C-alpha positions as a printed Julia matrix, in Angstrom:
270×3 Matrix{Float64}:
 -44.98  36.75  44.5
 -42.11  38.98  45.59
 -41.03  42.19  43.93
 -37.8   41.83  41.97
 -35.62  44.95  41.84
 -33.21  43.99  39.07
 -33.88  42.07  35.88
 -31.99  38.84  35.27
 -31.93  35.83  32.97
 -31.29  32.35  34.34
 -30.46  30.95  30.91
 -28.06  33.56  29.52
 -25.84  36.03  31.45
 -27.0   39.07  29.48
 -28.92  40.85  32.24
 -28.0   41.95  35.74
 -25.25  44.29  36.92
 -22.17  44.78  34.77
 -19.07  46.95  34.91
 -17.6   48.11  31.6
 -14.02  49.42  31.42
 -12.92  51.5   28.42
  -9.3   52.44  27.76
  -8.63  53.95  24.33
 -10.49  51.65  21.92
 -10.43  48.61  24.2
 -13.49  47.58  26.25
 -13.46  44.84  28.88
 -15.23  43.71  32.05
 -13.68  42.43  35.31
 -16.41  39.75  35.5
 -15.66  38.59  31.92
 -19.34  38.94  30.96
 -20.82  40.75  29.19
 -17.85  41.88  27.05
 -16.15  38.44  27.1
 -12.68  39.86  26.42
  -9.75  37.84  27.75
  -7.96  39.63  30.6
  -4.36  39.34  31.79
  -5.57  38.07  35.17
  -8.97  37.04  36.53
 -10.25  36.18  39.99
 -13.85  35.62  41.07
 -14.48  35.06  44.77
 -17.87  34.08  46.19
 -17.41  34.29  49.96
 -19.9   34.35  52.83
 -21.35  37.86  52.76
 -19.91  39.18  49.49
 -18.89  38.51  45.88
 -15.78  40.07  44.31
 -14.2   40.11  40.87
 -10.6   41.28  40.46
  -9.17  41.42  36.95
  -6.39  43.24  35.15
  -5.73  44.29  31.57
  -2.82  46.29  30.15
  -1.54  47.41  33.54
  -4.98  48.39  34.86
  -6.5   46.43  37.76
 -10.25  46.7   38.39
 -12.03  45.31  41.44
 -15.82  45.0   41.7
 -17.37  44.0   45.06
 -21.05  43.47  45.85
 -22.52  42.96  49.32
 -25.46  43.77  51.59
 -25.0   45.79  54.8
 -25.92  44.28  58.15
 -28.84  46.69  58.4
 -30.8   48.04  55.44
 -32.52  46.51  52.4
 -30.13  47.72  49.71
 -27.04  46.54  47.86
 -23.62  48.16  48.07
 -21.47  48.0   44.96
 -17.86  49.04  45.46
 -15.6   49.53  42.44
 -11.88  50.27  42.54
  -9.4   51.0   39.74
  -5.61  50.86  40.14
  -3.03  52.0   37.63
  -0.26  49.43  38.02
   1.63  50.57  34.95
   4.49  53.06  34.66
   2.47  55.49  32.51
  -0.52  57.78  33.12
  -3.84  56.31  32.01
  -7.14  57.72  30.82
  -9.96  55.29  31.45
 -13.77  55.35  31.65
 -15.88  53.16  33.93
 -19.53  52.35  33.24
 -21.41  50.48  36.01
 -24.75  49.31  34.58
 -27.75  47.53  36.08
 -31.06  46.57  34.46
 -34.16  47.1   36.6
 -37.51  45.25  36.8
 -39.4   46.42  39.94
 -42.29  44.02  39.3
 -43.15  40.69  40.89
 -41.14  37.59  40.14
 -44.09  35.89  38.41
 -44.0   38.43  35.58
 -42.74  37.25  32.21
 -42.83  40.35  29.98
 -40.38  43.11  31.0
 -41.03  44.91  27.69
 -44.68  45.34  28.72
 -43.53  46.66  32.09
 -41.3   49.22  30.42
 -44.35  50.88  28.88
 -45.48  51.87  32.37
 -42.16  52.73  34.05
 -40.37  56.06  33.71
 -37.04  57.33  34.99
 -35.44  60.47  36.36
 -32.06  61.83  37.39
 -31.59  63.76  40.64
 -28.36  65.7   40.15
 -28.14  66.79  43.79
 -28.39  63.21  45.09
 -26.48  61.75  42.12
 -29.28  59.22  41.81
 -31.14  57.61  38.93
 -34.74  56.83  39.91
 -37.35  54.53  38.36
 -41.07  54.75  39.07
 -44.32  53.24  37.83
 -46.9   55.25  35.91
 -49.54  52.51  36.12
 -51.6   52.35  39.32
 -50.65  54.0   42.6
 -48.31  51.49  44.18
 -45.6   54.07  44.78
 -42.81  51.72  43.63
 -39.48  53.53  43.3
 -36.16  51.96  42.37
 -32.83  53.76  42.65
 -29.21  53.67  41.54
 -27.05  56.12  43.49
 -23.35  57.02  43.36
 -21.29  58.85  46.0
 -18.98  60.17  43.25
 -20.37  62.64  40.72
 -20.72  60.88  37.34
 -19.49  62.39  34.09
 -22.72  61.25  32.45
 -25.58  58.75  32.79
 -28.17  56.72  30.89
 -31.51  55.05  31.69
 -32.5   53.62  28.29
 -31.16  50.18  27.39
 -32.02  50.86  23.77
 -29.91  54.03  23.67
 -27.05  52.31  25.52
 -26.83  49.46  23.01
 -27.56  51.53  19.89
 -26.29  49.59  16.87
 -24.63  47.03  19.16
 -25.79  44.78  21.98
 -25.07  44.26  25.68
 -21.68  42.72  24.79
 -20.68  45.69  22.63
 -22.92  48.71  23.39
 -22.55  51.65  21.04
 -22.6   54.21  23.87
 -19.75  52.42  25.68
 -17.83  52.01  22.43
 -18.07  55.73  21.64
 -17.52  56.71  25.3
 -20.59  58.96  25.44
 -23.74  58.27  27.47
 -26.66  60.29  26.09
 -28.5   61.09  29.37
 -31.76  59.69  27.99
 -34.87  59.42  30.16
 -36.4   56.01  29.43
 -40.11  56.15  28.65
 -41.24  52.96  26.96
 -37.72  51.55  26.63
 -36.33  48.76  28.83
 -34.89  50.75  31.74
 -31.39  50.63  33.18
 -29.18  52.59  35.49
 -25.79  53.38  34.0
 -23.17  55.91  35.13
 -20.05  57.1   33.35
 -16.88  58.03  35.23
 -14.0   59.51  33.23
 -10.71  59.08  35.09
  -7.09  60.14  34.72
  -4.79  58.01  36.84
  -1.1   58.58  37.48
   1.17  55.53  37.86
   0.3   53.82  41.14
  -2.86  55.91  41.64
  -6.15  54.33  42.76
  -9.76  55.51  42.4
 -12.74  53.98  44.17
 -16.47  54.62  44.4
 -19.69  53.26  45.87
 -23.0   52.71  44.1
 -26.25  51.65  45.76
 -29.1   49.56  44.33
 -32.49  49.31  46.02
 -36.19  50.07  46.13
 -38.0   52.76  48.13
 -37.34  56.43  48.84
 -36.92  55.67  52.54
 -34.35  53.02  51.72
 -32.54  55.5   49.46
 -32.23  57.85  52.45
 -30.68  55.03  54.49
 -27.8   54.73  52.02
 -26.61  58.19  53.05
 -24.86  56.72  56.09
 -22.28  55.23  53.73
 -20.89  58.53  52.49
 -17.34  57.24  52.02
 -15.58  54.14  50.73
 -13.9   53.77  54.11
 -17.26  53.32  55.85
 -18.28  50.65  53.35
 -14.93  48.87  53.85
 -15.48  48.92  57.6
 -18.98  47.49  57.16
 -17.72  44.68  54.94
 -14.99  43.85  57.46
 -17.68  43.46  60.15
 -19.7   41.19  57.87
 -16.68  38.98  57.13
 -15.88  38.76  60.84
 -19.51  37.9   61.66
 -19.56  35.0   59.18
 -16.2   33.71  60.37
 -17.58  33.47  63.9
 -20.74  31.76  62.69
 -19.06  29.25  60.4
 -15.7   28.42  62.01
 -15.35  24.98  63.58
 -12.0   23.76  64.9
 -12.87  20.21  63.86
 -12.75  21.21  60.18
  -9.09  22.2   60.48
  -8.19  18.52  60.99
  -9.39  17.59  57.5
  -6.28  16.96  55.37
  -7.78  17.4   51.91
  -7.53  21.1   51.01
 -10.6   21.12  48.76
 -12.83  19.34  51.26
 -11.55  21.49  54.12
 -12.32  24.65  52.16
 -15.82  23.36  51.42
 -16.46  22.53  55.09
 -15.17  25.9   56.25
 -17.25  28.03  53.85
 -20.04  26.76  51.62
 -21.26  23.82  53.71
 -21.82  25.58  57.07
 -23.1   28.69  55.26
 -25.86  26.65  53.61
 -26.68  24.86  56.87
 -26.95  28.21  58.63
 -29.12  29.76  55.91
 -31.51  26.81  55.73
 -31.79  26.24  59.5
C-alpha cells in the first residue's frame, strides 16, 4: 500500500482540492465543482505537466493551476484573480483540500480522523496534520506564501449547516480557525481581497507530506519562481513528446491527440 496525502472519491467529485470564490452573496468555483454554479466562461486544460482551470463570473476571472516541480515530492497550487470589470471589487478566495495521510487500502477516513490532529504555524503560514496513533511521524502540510485572513482545519465546521457544495463558513465569509480533533480534517485558507479595475492578485499554496519536504517548498518564495518552473516543465514535455511526423496529420482532433495524450502515455508507461 502507498500513503495517500489527500482524500478523494472516485464515484462523486465531493472530495479533493477546491477553490471557492465569494463576491457579495455569490459563491462559485473556477472548476465548476463543488459549487456547480454556471460561470460566464469556463476552460479546463489538462496538459502534460499541469492542469489549469480558467473561469470568469461578473467581470472577475479566476485561474487555478496545479503542477509538480521537477524536483521535490510536493504539489504547487497557483491561484490568480483578475478584476476585468470597470469597478472596484471585494472578493474572498478559499482554497480547500481534504487530507487522508493513510495508506490507499484504508476505507474509513472517519476512523482515521479520530487519531489525526492539526495545527497552524503562523510564522510559516502553514496548516499541519499529524497522527496521534503510533509513532510513524506522518506530517501533512498546506502552506501559503501569502498571509491568509483566516483558516480552518475542520470539515465539520467548514460545512456547518450546509455541505461541500454550499459550506456555511464560505457562505458567511468567516472561517473559524478550528483545530480539528476527531473531525474529518482539511486545510482551508481565506484571502480577503480588494481589487481595482484591471488589478491582479496571485498566490501559491503547497500540498505535501513530511517536514523535510515542507522545508523544500521554501525555494518557491514568489509566484515568478513558480511560473519559471512551470515554463521549464512545459518545455521539457514539448521536447519529449514532439514528433515532426504528427504535424502531417490533417485531422485536427487526431493530430492534437498524437501530439499530447498519446505520446505522454507511451512515455509514462515505457
